[in-house]
Amino acid sequence: MQITIDLPDELVQHFNRDHLSREILEALVVQAYQSEKITSAEVGRILGLSSRWTVDAFLKQHNADLHYDEADLERDRETLRQLRAKATNSTP
């Protein structure tokens, strides 16, 4: 979708006009992520970022806290328990 907006010259003068479209897109993506309208995977797809690590670095650079809650922690703990059990069972 293409949208046309009027920006005050007073604001535009602080940006490189050649990259303004990308900067606006990035700002909208960060805001959407911070308000939990989109996921980090969607951030990557929208911006064409190559990996989860690149997305995490982008979000960190823009001071957007990664969404990680207690449910995520519990899933990670369960995965760790499963991996440890597998490692213990496969040891001769």
PDB file of C-alpha atoms in Angstrom:
ATOM      1  CA  MET A   1       0.000   0.000   0.000  1.00  0.00           C
ATOM      2  CA  GLN A   2       1.258   3.423  -0.807  1.00  0.00           C
ATOM      3  CA  ILE A   3       0.329   6.340   1.431  1.00  0.00           C
ATOM      4  CA  THR A   4       1.059  10.002   0.856  1.00  0.00           C
ATOM      5  CA  ILE A   5       1.643  12.202   3.886  1.00  0.00           C
ATOM      6  CA  ASP A   6       2.600  15.820   4.327  1.00  0.00           C
ATOM      7  CA  LEU A   7       5.615  16.343   6.557  1.00  0.00           C
ATOM      8  CA  PRO A   8       6.712  19.760   7.773  1.00  0.00           C
ATOM      9  CA  ASP A   9      10.012  20.948   6.291  1.00  0.00           C
ATOM     10  CA  GLU A  10      11.072  21.685   9.854  1.00  0.00           C
ATOM     11  CA  LEU A  11      10.998  17.937  10.522  1.00  0.00           C
ATOM     12  CA  VAL A  12      12.248  16.676   7.156  1.00  0.00           C
ATOM     13  CA  GLN A  13      15.402  18.806   7.346  1.00  0.00           C
ATOM     14  CA  HIS A  14      16.712  16.465  10.055  1.00  0.00           C
ATOM     15  CA  PHE A  15      16.638  13.430   7.771  1.00  0.00           C
ATOM     16  CA  ASN A  16      18.334  12.259   4.628  1.00  0.00           C
ATOM     17  CA  ARG A  17      15.588  12.533   2.007  1.00  0.00           C
ATOM     18  CA  ASP A  18      17.024   9.559   0.102  1.00  0.00           C
ATOM     19  CA  HIS A  19      16.372   7.308   3.116  1.00  0.00           C
ATOM     20  CA  LEU A  20      13.296   8.987   4.569  1.00  0.00           C
ATOM     21  CA  SER A  21      10.861   6.342   3.345  1.00  0.00           C
ATOM     22  CA  ARG A  22      12.899   3.561   4.989  1.00  0.00           C
ATOM     23  CA  GLU A  23      13.282   5.528   8.229  1.00  0.00           C
ATOM     24  CA  ILE A  24       9.527   6.069   8.418  1.00  0.00           C
ATOM     25  CA  LEU A  25       8.904   2.373   7.742  1.00  0.00           C
ATOM     26  CA  GLU A  26      11.378   1.375  10.456  1.00  0.00           C
ATOM     27  CA  ALA A  27       9.803   3.785  12.943  1.00  0.00           C
ATOM     28  CA  LEU A  28       6.336   2.369  12.253  1.00  0.00           C
ATOM     29  CA  VAL A  29       7.601  -1.192  12.573  1.00  0.00           C
ATOM     30  CA  VAL A  30       9.295  -0.431  15.910  1.00  0.00           C
ATOM     31  CA  GLN A  31       6.150   1.252  17.209  1.00  0.00           C
ATOM     32  CA  ALA A  32       3.972  -1.668  16.062  1.00  0.00           C
ATOM     33  CA  TYR A  33       6.333  -4.140  17.712  1.00  0.00           C
ATOM     34  CA  GLN A  34       6.480  -2.193  20.979  1.00  0.00           C
ATOM     35  CA  SER A  35       2.683  -2.029  21.122  1.00  0.00           C
ATOM     36  CA  GLU A  36       2.589  -5.785  20.401  1.00  0.00           C
ATOM     37  CA  LYS A  37       0.691  -5.378  17.135  1.00  0.00           C
ATOM     38  CA  ILE A  38       3.344  -7.407  15.306  1.00  0.00           C
ATOM     39  CA  THR A  39       5.847 -10.085  16.299  1.00  0.00           C
ATOM     40  CA  SER A  40       9.607 -10.083  15.900  1.00  0.00           C
ATOM     41  CA  ALA A  41       9.178 -12.535  13.004  1.00  0.00           C
ATOM     42  CA  GLU A  42       6.932  -9.997  11.284  1.00  0.00           C
ATOM     43  CA  VAL A  43       9.519  -7.274  11.929  1.00  0.00           C
ATOM     44  CA  GLY A  44      12.031  -9.390  10.038  1.00  0.00           C
ATOM     45  CA  ARG A  45       9.696 -10.098   7.121  1.00  0.00           C
ATOM     46  CA  ILE A  46       8.519  -6.500   6.760  1.00  0.00           C
ATOM     47  CA  LEU A  47      12.035  -5.069   6.832  1.00  0.00           C
ATOM     48  CA  GLY A  48      13.658  -7.902   4.890  1.00  0.00           C
ATOM     49  CA  LEU A  49      16.042  -8.784   7.709  1.00  0.00           C
ATOM     50  CA  SER A  50      17.908 -12.027   7.161  1.00  0.00           C
ATOM     51  CA  SER A  51      17.807 -13.731  10.549  1.00  0.00           C
ATOM     52  CA  ARG A  52      16.374 -13.676  14.037  1.00  0.00           C
ATOM     53  CA  TRP A  53      19.713 -12.324  15.282  1.00  0.00           C
ATOM     54  CA  THR A  54      19.526  -9.441  12.804  1.00  0.00           C
ATOM     55  CA  VAL A  55      15.989  -8.675  13.961  1.00  0.00           C
ATOM     56  CA  ASP A  56      17.073  -8.755  17.617  1.00  0.00           C
ATOM     57  CA  ALA A  57      19.990  -6.420  16.830  1.00  0.00           C
ATOM     58  CA  PHE A  58      17.663  -4.044  14.952  1.00  0.00           C
ATOM     59  CA  LEU A  59      15.198  -3.950  17.851  1.00  0.00           C
ATOM     60  CA  LYS A  60      17.989  -3.425  20.370  1.00  0.00           C
ATOM     61  CA  GLN A  61      19.419  -0.589  18.256  1.00  0.00           C
ATOM     62  CA  HIS A  62      15.983   1.059  18.360  1.00  0.00           C
ATOM     63  CA  ASN A  63      15.584   0.522  22.136  1.00  0.00           C
ATOM     64  CA  ALA A  64      12.658  -1.851  21.638  1.00  0.00           C
ATOM     65  CA  ASP A  65      12.601  -4.390  24.441  1.00  0.00           C
ATOM     66  CA  LEU A  66      12.300  -7.956  23.256  1.00  0.00           C
ATOM     67  CA  HIS A  67       9.007  -9.577  24.199  1.00  0.00           C
ATOM     68  CA  TYR A  68       9.871 -12.382  26.560  1.00  0.00           C
ATOM     69  CA  ASP A  69       7.418 -13.334  29.233  1.00  0.00           C
ATOM     70  CA  GLU A  70       7.075 -16.051  31.868  1.00  0.00           C
ATOM     71  CA  ALA A  71       5.488 -18.433  29.367  1.00  0.00           C
ATOM     72  CA  ASP A  72       8.539 -18.033  27.100  1.00  0.00           C
ATOM     73  CA  LEU A  73      10.816 -18.700  30.068  1.00  0.00           C
ATOM     74  CA  GLU A  74       8.910 -21.851  30.990  1.00  0.00           C
ATOM     75  CA  ARG A  75       9.080 -23.127  27.386  1.00  0.00           C
ATOM     76  CA  ASP A  76      12.827 -22.525  27.361  1.00  0.00           C
ATOM     77  CA  ARG A  77      13.212 -24.298  30.708  1.00  0.00           C
ATOM     78  CA  GLU A  78      11.243 -27.289  29.414  1.00  0.00           C
ATOM     79  CA  THR A  79      13.371 -27.441  26.277  1.00  0.00           C
ATOM     80  CA  LEU A  80      16.498 -27.365  28.427  1.00  0.00           C
ATOM     81  CA  ARG A  81      15.157 -30.182  30.629  1.00  0.00           C
ATOM     82  CA  GLN A  82      14.422 -32.273  27.527  1.00  0.00           C
ATOM     83  CA  LEU A  83      17.879 -31.656  26.083  1.00  0.00           C
ATOM     84  CA  ARG A  84      19.543 -32.579  29.379  1.00  0.00           C
ATOM     85  CA  ALA A  85      17.473 -35.758  29.627  1.00  0.00           C
ATOM     86  CA  LYS A  86      18.415 -36.693  26.070  1.00  0.00           C
ATOM     87  CA  ALA A  87      22.102 -36.043  26.776  1.00  0.00           C
ATOM     88  CA  THR A  88      21.963 -38.113  29.970  1.00  0.00           C
ATOM     89  CA  ASN A  89      20.204 -41.019  28.221  1.00  0.00           C
ATOM     90  CA  SER A  90      22.626 -41.069  25.296  1.00  0.00           C
ATOM     91  CA  THR A  91      25.768 -41.090  27.440  1.00  0.00           C
ATOM     92  CA  PRO A  92      27.375 -44.598  27.347  1.00  0.00           C
TER      93      PRO A  92
END
